Short mmCIF file of C-alpha atoms and ligand atoms in Angstrom, two decimals:
data_model
loop_
_atom_site.label_atom_id
_atom_site.label_comp_id
_atom_site.label_asym_id
_atom_site.label_seq_id
_atom_site.Cartn_x
_atom_site.Cartn_y
_atom_site.Cartn_z
CA MET A 65 -3.58 -28.26 22.54
CA PRO A 66 -3.98 -31.84 23.85
CA ALA A 67 -4.61 -34.39 21.29
CA PRO A 68 -8.31 -34.69 20.15
CA ASN A 69 -10.02 -37.66 21.13
CA MET A 70 -10.68 -40.48 18.56
CA ASP A 71 -14.38 -39.64 18.00
CA VAL A 72 -13.85 -36.14 16.91
CA ILE A 73 -11.11 -37.44 14.33
CA VAL A 74 -13.56 -40.24 13.11
CA SER A 75 -16.32 -37.83 12.71
CA LEU A 76 -14.28 -35.17 10.74
CA ALA A 77 -12.77 -37.92 8.51
CA LYS A 78 -16.32 -39.04 7.45
CA ARG A 79 -17.90 -35.55 7.23
CA ARG A 80 -15.20 -34.31 5.04
CA GLY A 81 -14.70 -37.07 2.87
CA PHE A 82 -11.22 -38.78 4.32
CA VAL A 83 -12.36 -42.05 5.33
CA PHE A 84 -15.49 -43.97 5.25
CA PRO A 85 -16.66 -47.53 6.78
CA SER A 86 -16.39 -50.03 4.11
CA SER A 87 -19.66 -51.19 2.36
CA GLU A 88 -21.40 -48.91 4.91
CA ILE A 89 -24.90 -49.27 3.35
CA TYR A 90 -24.80 -52.95 4.23
CA GLY A 91 -23.73 -52.23 7.93
CA GLY A 92 -19.98 -51.98 7.23
CA MET A 93 -17.37 -54.67 7.80
CA ALA A 94 -15.07 -54.54 10.92
CA GLY A 95 -11.48 -53.96 10.20
CA PHE A 96 -12.23 -52.56 6.56
CA TRP A 97 -12.21 -48.95 5.57
CA ASP A 98 -12.86 -47.02 2.44
CA TYR A 99 -10.77 -43.70 1.77
CA GLY A 100 -12.76 -40.84 0.16
CA PRO A 101 -11.85 -38.10 -2.24
CA LEU A 102 -9.66 -36.27 0.35
CA GLY A 103 -8.46 -39.38 2.11
CA VAL A 104 -7.05 -40.77 -1.12
CA GLU A 105 -5.25 -37.62 -1.90
CA LEU A 106 -3.74 -37.44 1.64
CA LYS A 107 -2.76 -41.01 1.56
CA ASN A 108 -0.91 -40.74 -1.97
CA ASN A 109 0.81 -37.79 -0.46
CA ILE A 110 2.01 -39.57 2.41
CA LYS A 111 3.12 -42.50 0.51
CA ALA A 112 4.98 -40.23 -2.06
CA ALA A 113 6.70 -38.43 0.80
CA TRP A 114 8.07 -41.87 1.97
CA TRP A 115 9.01 -43.09 -1.60
CA ARG A 116 10.93 -39.89 -2.27
CA GLN A 117 12.79 -40.00 1.07
CA MET A 118 13.42 -43.82 1.15
CA VAL A 119 14.03 -44.44 -2.71
CA GLN A 120 14.32 -41.19 -4.84
CA LEU A 121 16.55 -39.15 -2.69
CA ARG A 122 19.03 -42.18 -2.05
CA ASP A 123 21.54 -43.90 -4.18
CA ASP A 124 21.48 -47.15 -1.98
CA VAL A 125 17.65 -48.15 -2.21
CA VAL A 126 15.60 -49.26 -5.12
CA GLY A 127 11.91 -50.05 -5.26
CA ILE A 128 9.74 -52.81 -6.32
CA ASP A 129 6.03 -53.81 -6.58
CA ALA A 130 5.50 -57.48 -5.76
CA ALA A 131 2.39 -59.56 -6.17
CA ILE A 132 -0.05 -59.82 -3.07
CA VAL A 133 -0.64 -63.58 -3.57
CA MET A 134 2.62 -65.61 -3.59
CA ASN A 135 3.52 -69.25 -3.68
CA PRO A 136 2.28 -70.55 -0.61
CA ARG A 137 5.75 -72.11 0.20
CA VAL A 138 6.96 -68.57 0.78
CA TRP A 139 4.84 -68.47 4.07
CA GLU A 140 5.95 -71.75 5.16
CA ALA A 141 9.54 -70.96 4.75
CA SER A 142 9.13 -67.48 6.26
CA GLY A 143 7.70 -68.98 9.40
CA HIS A 144 4.26 -67.38 8.96
CA VAL A 145 2.20 -70.45 8.68
CA ALA A 146 3.68 -71.77 12.01
CA GLY A 147 4.48 -68.54 13.86
CA PHE A 148 2.05 -65.54 12.60
CA SER A 149 -0.50 -66.18 15.37
CA ASP A 150 -1.75 -64.83 18.52
CA PRO A 151 -2.87 -66.65 21.52
CA MET A 152 -6.69 -66.45 21.50
CA VAL A 153 -9.25 -67.07 24.08
CA ASP A 154 -12.97 -67.72 23.21
CA CYS A 155 -16.08 -67.21 25.51
CA ARG A 156 -18.35 -70.35 25.25
CA ASN A 157 -21.32 -68.14 26.21
CA CYS A 158 -21.23 -65.25 24.02
CA LYS A 159 -18.91 -66.75 21.36
CA LEU A 160 -16.58 -63.68 21.09
CA ARG A 161 -12.98 -64.12 20.86
CA PHE A 162 -10.18 -62.23 22.60
CA ARG A 163 -6.40 -61.82 22.57
CA ALA A 164 -5.07 -63.62 25.51
CA ASP A 165 -2.57 -60.91 26.34
CA ASP A 166 -5.54 -58.33 26.34
CA LEU A 167 -7.10 -60.15 29.33
CA LYS A 168 -6.54 -59.18 32.90
CA GLY A 169 -5.74 -62.45 34.21
CA PRO A 170 -5.66 -66.17 33.55
CA PRO A 171 -8.86 -67.29 31.49
CA SER A 172 -9.95 -69.67 34.04
CA GLU A 173 -10.00 -67.16 36.92
CA ILE A 174 -11.74 -64.10 35.11
CA ALA A 175 -15.17 -63.06 33.79
CA CYS A 176 -15.65 -62.76 30.02
CA PRO A 177 -14.87 -59.08 29.30
CA ASN A 178 -18.05 -58.95 26.86
CA CYS A 179 -20.90 -60.88 28.63
CA GLY A 180 -19.43 -61.02 32.09
CA SER A 181 -20.15 -64.66 32.65
CA ARG A 182 -17.53 -66.74 34.68
CA GLY A 183 -16.06 -70.05 33.93
CA THR A 184 -17.00 -69.66 30.21
CA LEU A 185 -13.53 -68.79 28.73
CA THR A 186 -11.39 -71.44 27.10
CA ASP A 187 -7.73 -71.76 27.44
CA ALA A 188 -5.52 -69.81 25.12
CA ARG A 189 -5.06 -71.38 21.67
CA GLN A 190 -2.91 -70.08 18.66
CA PHE A 191 -4.84 -68.63 16.01
CA ASN A 192 -3.10 -67.85 12.66
CA MET A 193 -3.90 -64.35 11.33
CA MET A 194 -3.21 -65.05 7.54
CA PHE A 195 -6.18 -64.92 5.16
CA ALA A 196 -6.39 -68.08 3.14
CA THR A 197 -7.98 -68.21 -0.30
CA HIS A 198 -7.92 -70.62 -3.28
CA VAL A 199 -6.23 -70.15 -6.50
CA GLY A 200 -7.85 -71.80 -9.57
CA PRO A 201 -11.27 -73.10 -9.97
CA VAL A 202 -11.25 -75.87 -7.48
CA ALA A 203 -11.27 -75.08 -3.75
CA GLU A 204 -9.18 -78.08 -2.42
CA SER A 205 -6.21 -78.03 -0.04
CA ALA A 206 -3.79 -78.14 -2.85
CA SER A 207 -4.98 -74.74 -4.08
CA VAL A 208 -4.61 -72.82 -0.84
CA ALA A 209 -2.98 -69.61 -1.05
CA TYR A 210 -2.52 -66.64 1.31
CA LEU A 211 -3.16 -62.99 1.03
CA ARG A 212 0.36 -61.64 2.35
CA PRO A 213 0.41 -60.50 5.89
CA GLU A 214 3.60 -58.31 5.12
CA THR A 215 5.05 -56.75 2.12
CA ALA A 216 8.40 -57.69 3.18
CA GLN A 217 8.46 -61.42 1.79
CA GLY A 218 7.88 -60.06 -1.83
CA ILE A 219 11.26 -58.25 -1.25
CA PHE A 220 13.17 -61.34 0.17
CA VAL A 221 12.12 -63.60 -2.69
CA ASN A 222 13.31 -61.01 -5.33
CA PHE A 223 16.63 -60.39 -3.53
CA GLU A 224 18.64 -62.03 -6.10
CA ASN A 225 16.60 -60.61 -9.15
CA VAL A 226 16.97 -57.11 -7.88
CA ALA A 227 20.68 -57.45 -6.91
CA THR A 228 21.56 -58.93 -10.18
CA SER A 229 19.49 -56.72 -12.39
CA MET A 230 20.57 -53.45 -10.58
CA ARG A 231 24.15 -54.55 -10.22
CA ARG A 232 23.92 -54.02 -6.44
CA SER A 233 26.54 -54.46 -3.89
CA LEU A 234 26.23 -54.34 -0.04
CA PRO A 235 24.92 -52.26 1.75
CA PHE A 236 21.65 -51.57 -0.26
CA GLY A 237 17.99 -51.77 0.24
CA ILE A 238 14.70 -52.67 -1.44
CA ALA A 239 11.61 -50.87 -0.93
CA GLN A 240 7.92 -51.62 -1.48
CA ILE A 241 4.46 -49.93 -0.66
CA GLY A 242 1.50 -52.24 -0.73
CA LYS A 243 -1.51 -53.85 0.86
CA SER A 244 -1.28 -56.55 3.37
CA PHE A 245 -4.11 -58.45 5.04
CA ARG A 246 -4.32 -59.74 8.84
CA ASN A 247 -7.22 -61.51 10.13
CA GLU A 248 -6.98 -59.27 13.41
CA ILE A 249 -9.12 -60.59 16.08
CA THR A 250 -9.67 -57.17 17.59
CA PRO A 251 -9.70 -54.80 14.80
CA GLY A 252 -10.46 -51.27 15.99
CA ASN A 253 -9.81 -47.81 16.95
CA PHE A 254 -10.84 -46.49 13.49
CA ILE A 255 -7.90 -47.24 11.01
CA PHE A 256 -5.31 -48.05 13.77
CA ARG A 257 -5.88 -51.76 13.50
CA ASP A 258 -7.39 -52.91 10.27
CA ARG A 259 -7.72 -56.40 8.57
CA GLU A 260 -6.74 -54.82 5.15
CA LEU A 261 -3.73 -52.40 5.61
CA GLU A 262 -1.24 -50.72 3.51
CA GLN A 263 2.53 -50.89 4.36
CA MET A 264 5.65 -48.98 3.57
CA GLU A 265 8.52 -51.34 4.07
CA MET A 266 12.13 -51.34 3.28
CA GLU A 267 14.70 -54.24 3.58
CA PHE A 268 18.20 -53.05 3.98
CA PHE A 269 20.85 -55.59 3.29
CA VAL A 270 24.16 -55.17 5.12
CA HIS A 271 27.36 -57.28 6.00
CA PRO A 272 26.46 -58.91 9.18
CA SER A 273 29.33 -57.10 11.13
CA GLN A 274 27.44 -53.72 10.08
CA GLU A 275 24.27 -54.91 11.73
CA ASP A 276 24.29 -52.69 14.72
CA ARG A 277 25.48 -49.54 13.18
CA TRP A 278 22.82 -49.67 10.41
CA PHE A 279 20.26 -50.60 12.97
CA ALA A 280 20.94 -47.27 14.94
CA TYR A 281 21.10 -45.39 11.74
CA TRP A 282 17.55 -46.47 10.55
CA VAL A 283 15.96 -45.78 13.90
CA GLU A 284 17.29 -42.43 13.86
CA GLU A 285 16.59 -41.77 10.22
CA ARG A 286 12.95 -43.03 10.41
CA HIS A 287 12.36 -40.96 13.55
CA ARG A 288 13.61 -37.96 11.61
CA TRP A 289 11.21 -38.61 8.77
CA TRP A 290 8.28 -38.32 10.98
CA THR A 291 9.39 -35.24 12.52
CA ASP A 292 10.94 -33.39 9.67
CA VAL A 293 9.20 -34.48 6.61
CA LEU A 294 5.56 -35.24 7.89
CA GLY A 295 5.94 -32.55 10.63
CA ILE A 296 4.76 -34.65 13.50
CA ASP A 297 5.25 -33.19 16.90
CA ALA A 298 8.22 -34.59 18.46
CA GLU A 299 6.77 -34.46 22.03
CA ARG A 300 4.19 -37.01 20.80
CA LEU A 301 6.78 -39.48 19.43
CA ARG A 302 9.00 -41.76 21.44
CA LEU A 303 11.30 -44.80 20.75
CA ARG A 304 10.66 -48.04 22.52
CA PRO A 305 12.88 -51.09 22.26
CA HIS A 306 11.14 -54.28 22.43
CA ASP A 307 11.58 -56.56 25.42
CA PRO A 308 12.88 -59.95 24.33
CA GLY A 309 9.69 -61.65 25.07
CA GLU A 310 7.68 -59.54 22.64
CA LEU A 311 10.10 -59.93 19.57
CA SER A 312 8.60 -61.26 16.39
CA HIS A 313 9.66 -64.66 15.32
CA TYR A 314 12.21 -63.37 12.89
CA SER A 315 13.58 -60.50 15.00
CA LYS A 316 16.71 -60.20 16.96
CA GLN A 317 16.10 -56.67 18.07
CA THR A 318 13.25 -54.24 17.29
CA THR A 319 12.51 -50.69 18.14
CA ASP A 320 9.19 -49.16 17.84
CA ILE A 321 8.51 -45.46 17.16
CA GLU A 322 5.44 -44.90 19.13
CA TYR A 323 3.09 -41.87 18.82
CA ARG A 324 0.76 -40.71 21.67
CA PHE A 325 -2.54 -41.59 20.04
CA PRO A 326 -5.82 -40.79 22.08
CA ILE A 327 -5.79 -44.50 22.93
CA GLY A 328 -2.25 -44.17 24.55
CA TRP A 329 1.24 -44.68 23.45
CA SER A 330 1.01 -47.12 20.48
CA GLU A 331 3.15 -48.40 17.64
CA LEU A 332 3.57 -46.33 14.52
CA GLU A 333 6.37 -48.10 12.89
CA GLY A 334 8.88 -50.80 13.65
CA ILE A 335 12.43 -50.98 13.01
CA ALA A 336 13.56 -54.57 13.08
CA ASP A 337 16.89 -56.48 12.95
CA ARG A 338 15.85 -59.62 10.96
CA THR A 339 19.36 -60.92 10.76
CA ASP A 340 19.86 -63.46 7.94
CA TYR A 341 16.68 -65.33 9.15
CA ASP A 342 14.60 -64.74 5.97
CA LEU A 343 17.33 -65.17 3.12
CA ARG A 344 18.45 -68.42 4.89
CA ALA A 345 14.96 -69.87 5.45
CA HIS A 346 14.24 -69.10 1.63
CA ALA A 347 17.54 -70.45 0.56
CA ALA A 348 16.86 -73.56 2.38
CA ALA A 349 13.38 -74.12 1.21
CA SER A 350 13.96 -73.06 -2.50
CA GLY A 351 17.28 -74.66 -2.88
CA LYS A 352 18.52 -71.19 -4.42
CA LYS A 353 21.67 -69.60 -3.26
CA LEU A 354 20.78 -66.31 -1.59
CA SER A 355 24.08 -64.70 -1.00
CA ILE A 356 26.16 -61.97 -2.45
CA PHE A 357 29.85 -61.26 -3.01
CA ASP A 358 31.00 -58.53 -0.52
CA GLU A 359 33.82 -56.59 -2.21
CA ALA A 360 35.05 -54.93 0.97
CA ALA A 361 35.02 -58.34 2.79
CA GLY A 362 36.19 -60.26 -0.22
CA GLU A 363 33.78 -63.04 0.48
CA HIS A 364 30.41 -64.38 -0.20
CA VAL A 365 27.98 -63.57 2.66
CA VAL A 366 24.26 -63.90 3.44
CA PRO A 367 23.44 -60.31 4.25
CA TYR A 368 21.69 -59.23 7.53
CA VAL A 369 18.61 -57.20 7.12
CA ILE A 370 17.50 -54.20 8.90
CA GLU A 371 13.88 -53.49 8.26
CA PRO A 372 11.85 -50.11 8.74
CA ALA A 373 8.13 -51.07 8.58
CA ALA A 374 5.43 -48.39 8.71
CA GLY A 375 1.69 -48.42 8.09
CA VAL A 376 0.06 -46.07 5.67
CA ASP A 377 -3.13 -46.20 7.44
CA ARG A 378 -1.58 -45.39 10.99
CA ALA A 379 0.50 -42.71 9.33
CA LEU A 380 -2.70 -41.06 8.03
CA LEU A 381 -4.33 -41.34 11.40
CA THR A 382 -1.36 -39.79 13.07
CA VAL A 383 -1.20 -37.01 10.59
CA LEU A 384 -4.91 -36.17 11.22
CA ILE A 385 -4.55 -36.26 14.96
CA ASP A 386 -1.49 -34.27 14.97
CA ALA A 387 -2.68 -31.67 12.61
CA TYR A 388 -5.75 -31.09 14.47
CA GLU A 389 -6.63 -27.93 16.28
CA GLU A 390 -9.68 -26.22 17.69
CA GLN A 391 -9.57 -22.41 18.16
CA GLN A 392 -11.87 -19.98 19.64
CA LEU A 393 -12.24 -16.81 17.55
CA ALA A 394 -14.44 -14.06 18.64
CA GLY A 395 -16.64 -16.59 20.41
CA GLU A 396 -16.76 -18.97 17.43
CA LYS A 397 -15.10 -22.48 17.10
CA ARG A 398 -12.54 -22.56 14.27
CA THR A 399 -11.29 -26.13 13.39
CA VAL A 400 -7.84 -26.12 11.56
CA LEU A 401 -5.89 -28.99 10.17
CA HIS A 402 -2.43 -27.79 10.18
CA LEU A 403 -1.20 -30.21 7.47
CA ARG A 404 2.17 -29.56 5.80
CA PRO A 405 1.37 -28.05 2.34
CA SER A 406 3.11 -31.09 0.82
CA LEU A 407 0.52 -33.40 2.46
CA ALA A 408 -2.61 -31.21 2.09
CA PRO A 409 -5.15 -32.86 -0.35
CA ILE A 410 -5.82 -29.34 -1.77
CA LYS A 411 -3.19 -26.64 -2.03
CA ALA A 412 -5.46 -23.79 -2.97
CA THR A 413 -9.24 -23.29 -3.34
CA VAL A 414 -10.56 -20.45 -5.37
CA MET A 415 -13.99 -19.03 -4.47
CA PRO A 416 -16.18 -16.13 -5.54
CA LEU A 417 -17.29 -13.74 -2.84
CA LEU A 418 -20.69 -13.64 -4.22
CA ARG A 419 -21.81 -16.82 -5.99
CA ASN A 420 -24.95 -15.16 -7.55
CA ARG A 421 -22.60 -12.66 -9.60
CA PRO A 422 -21.90 -14.50 -12.85
CA GLU A 423 -18.87 -12.43 -13.71
CA LEU A 424 -17.23 -13.13 -10.36
CA VAL A 425 -18.04 -16.90 -10.70
CA ASP A 426 -16.65 -16.80 -14.21
CA ARG A 427 -13.40 -15.14 -13.19
CA ALA A 428 -13.00 -17.42 -10.09
CA ARG A 429 -13.67 -20.70 -12.34
CA ARG A 430 -11.10 -19.47 -15.08
CA LEU A 431 -8.32 -18.83 -12.37
CA ALA A 432 -9.09 -22.21 -10.79
CA ALA A 433 -8.71 -23.80 -14.28
CA ASP A 434 -5.36 -21.92 -14.75
CA LEU A 435 -4.25 -23.24 -11.30
CA LYS A 436 -4.96 -26.86 -11.94
CA PRO A 437 -2.17 -27.86 -14.28
CA ARG A 438 0.33 -26.33 -11.91
CA LEU A 439 -0.88 -27.37 -8.23
CA ALA A 440 -3.70 -29.33 -6.74
CA ALA A 441 -6.39 -26.60 -6.93
CA ALA A 442 -10.21 -26.62 -6.50
CA TYR A 443 -13.17 -24.30 -6.96
CA ASP A 444 -15.96 -23.96 -4.45
CA ASP A 445 -19.01 -21.58 -4.42
CA THR A 446 -21.33 -23.96 -2.41
CA ALA A 447 -21.74 -21.80 0.68
CA SER A 448 -21.19 -18.22 1.96
CA ILE A 449 -17.42 -17.28 2.18
CA GLY A 450 -17.42 -17.69 5.93
CA LYS A 451 -18.50 -21.23 5.54
CA LEU A 452 -16.14 -21.91 2.73
CA TYR A 453 -13.16 -20.56 4.69
CA ARG A 454 -14.14 -22.89 7.70
CA ARG A 455 -14.46 -25.99 5.58
CA GLN A 456 -11.19 -25.40 3.83
CA ASP A 457 -9.48 -24.74 7.25
CA GLU A 458 -11.04 -28.05 8.37
CA ILE A 459 -9.54 -29.99 5.55
CA GLY A 460 -6.22 -28.35 5.98
CA THR A 461 -6.10 -26.43 2.56
CA PRO A 462 -3.10 -23.85 3.03
CA TYR A 463 -4.36 -21.16 0.76
CA CYS A 464 -7.71 -19.75 -0.19
CA VAL A 465 -8.10 -17.18 -3.14
CA THR A 466 -11.21 -14.96 -3.07
CA VAL A 467 -12.41 -13.08 -6.18
CA ASP A 468 -14.56 -10.20 -5.04
CA VAL A 469 -16.41 -7.37 -6.82
CA GLU A 470 -13.10 -5.29 -6.74
CA SER A 471 -11.40 -7.91 -8.75
CA LEU A 472 -13.46 -6.95 -11.76
CA THR A 473 -11.94 -3.53 -11.55
CA ASP A 474 -8.59 -3.81 -9.86
CA GLY A 475 -7.60 -7.19 -11.61
CA ALA A 476 -6.52 -8.65 -8.31
CA ALA A 477 -7.84 -11.15 -5.79
CA THR A 478 -7.07 -11.98 -2.10
CA ILE A 479 -4.90 -14.88 -1.03
CA ARG A 480 -5.51 -16.04 2.54
CA GLU A 481 -3.21 -18.37 4.56
CA ARG A 482 -4.73 -20.88 6.70
CA ASP A 483 -2.80 -20.85 9.76
CA SER A 484 -2.26 -17.03 10.40
CA MET A 485 -5.44 -16.03 8.32
CA THR A 486 -3.31 -13.28 6.96
CA GLN A 487 -4.37 -11.90 3.60
CA GLU A 488 -2.63 -10.33 0.59
CA ARG A 489 -3.93 -8.68 -2.47
CA VAL A 490 -2.26 -10.07 -5.70
CA ALA A 491 -2.93 -9.35 -9.34
CA LEU A 492 -4.94 -12.20 -10.83
CA GLU A 493 -2.55 -13.04 -13.69
CA LEU A 494 0.31 -13.34 -10.91
CA ILE A 495 -1.67 -15.57 -8.67
CA PRO A 496 -0.33 -18.99 -9.99
CA GLU A 497 3.23 -17.88 -9.71
CA ARG A 498 2.58 -16.46 -6.27
CA LEU A 499 1.08 -19.60 -4.91
CA GLU A 500 3.81 -21.72 -6.37
CA ALA A 501 6.42 -19.47 -4.61
CA LEU A 502 4.52 -19.62 -1.47
CA LEU A 503 4.27 -23.43 -1.57
CA ALA A 504 8.03 -23.90 -2.57
CA GLY A 505 8.94 -21.44 0.07
CA ARG A 506 7.19 -23.63 2.69
CA ALA A 507 8.64 -26.69 1.17
CA ALA A 508 12.15 -25.11 1.36
CA TRP A 509 11.53 -24.09 4.98
CA GLU A 510 10.30 -27.37 5.98
CA GLY A 511 13.26 -28.92 4.13
CA VAL A 512 14.48 -32.46 4.78
CA PRO A 513 17.71 -32.91 6.49
CA ARG A 514 18.81 -36.39 6.20
CA ALA A 515 20.71 -38.37 8.86
CA ALA A 516 24.21 -39.00 7.69
CA PRO A 517 24.90 -42.74 6.91
CA PRO A 518 27.31 -44.37 9.60
CA ALA A 519 30.77 -43.55 8.76
CA ALA A 520 32.29 -45.41 5.65
CA PRO A 521 29.74 -48.12 5.91
CA GLY A 522 31.21 -51.41 4.91
CA ALA A 523 34.76 -50.01 5.05
CA ASP A 524 35.57 -52.42 7.95
CA ALA A 525 33.19 -55.04 6.98
CA ALA A 526 35.85 -57.73 7.17
CA SER A 527 36.83 -56.83 10.48
N1 GAP B 192 7.42 -56.59 7.95
C1 GAP B 192 7.27 -56.29 9.27
C2 GAP B 192 5.93 -56.02 9.92
O1 GAP B 192 5.00 -56.18 9.03
P1 GAP B 192 4.52 -55.14 11.87
O2 GAP B 192 4.99 -54.33 13.05
O3 GAP B 192 3.78 -56.24 12.13
O4 GAP B 192 5.94 -55.69 11.11
C3 GAP B 192 4.65 -52.88 10.64
O5 GAP B 192 4.03 -54.01 10.87
C4 GAP B 192 3.64 -51.60 10.58
O6 GAP B 192 2.45 -51.97 9.93
C5 GAP B 192 3.16 -51.38 12.06
O7 GAP B 192 4.20 -50.57 12.71
C6 GAP B 192 1.91 -50.59 11.74
O8 GAP B 192 2.22 -49.25 11.46
C7 GAP B 192 1.45 -51.31 10.58
N2 GAP B 192 0.44 -52.35 10.71
C8 GAP B 192 0.61 -53.59 11.31
N3 GAP B 192 -0.49 -54.17 11.61
C9 GAP B 192 -1.53 -53.27 11.48
C10 GAP B 192 -2.90 -53.28 11.27
N4 GAP B 192 -3.56 -54.36 11.59
N5 GAP B 192 -3.60 -52.21 10.95
C11 GAP B 192 -3.06 -51.11 10.53
N6 GAP B 192 -1.50 -51.06 10.48
C12 GAP B 192 -0.96 -52.17 10.85
#
């Protein structure tokens, strides 16, 4: 099925409690979104899948959780005060501001894309995207601080702390998941481009001679995470190396993993070769030595850094789009989210066939209570069984369990699987084990092969 259009996803996300416009009762706020009861579960599951793959399953990566507000000198040294900006054009008539690279020609020759007036666009000016705030009681220039625009710098300034406390040698990585803030001029396309966003970033420190091998490794490994762990359709993913002109100020080479969004092919994650740009910049600005003794090379080196950087919000949008399917069943529309069970906000929902029969309600509630300590389970009796199934299909719940009148005599209930809609009758007391086995079976089948690291990384570091 072709990808759904964005309006369909926005509507489902709101209707079913995944994502709401931020402060909606006051008219919302462009570029800010709130995650609802199902959205926060899905988001947590995506972050857990990343953390497990990038940190917990590996020997060579550890995690941190750094502060969002850092010493402002960090952002001077990193180049963000000078370089984290977009060329912007203002319309003197309607006062709207546009990214210069979104315009279809030189500002002096084209009409304003919003109000259509000619000759009203200014020349392009650099506009810094960092949000500034003040720390302390007095709002003066000395108290200016920034909300971090990327989580990466919290990792670079902790390089020495982590390497020493965790007794690390090259190659090794430091991972972090956390909020970042960017004053995007054109936020939009739902949660694709936000002003408050969450990132999953990992800085992998290698001997400079190993840069290209590890860059290739991480491009492949990260692509594999999207397909094998999140289950994203490989046909809708592609790798796109950056042209030299579009590289960030810190990058020597970058490859984007792009997804075919309803708005066209767009970046989902970037893998950048940041060389020793950041560590050298912080060493120079702080006066601290940010190098490490490399055993294989027998020398002190300032490592190079390979950085896979993904957005949580974009990942969640991708998962929703990719899992979405509309089916025609006996003339009726069925909407299904084919989420991997590991990502699904709810793994199993228990429902009584008749909500006006207290004995059925009671038995179904007891079953849901038995399930809750073992897996993310829910109870629902707020509609007819047909409507309840449709709702669960639409939020991606892999299994529904229906307690019916026969359950009271045969002591069993029906487990229905979301994708095939096949049903099986299982004794009530065995249902928790059966669901656990079904979920474990799916997890094993959707197992997570990992790209092998480059042969003997570091072995020829001195060559
Ligand atoms: N530390 C490198 C870095 O921040 P980036 O390409 O600017 O690189 C990495 O961001 C990822 O963060 C992107 O691939 C995207 O998934 C996500 N991202 C960046 N800006 C975003 C925004 N305004 N809204 C949502 N996600 C964003």
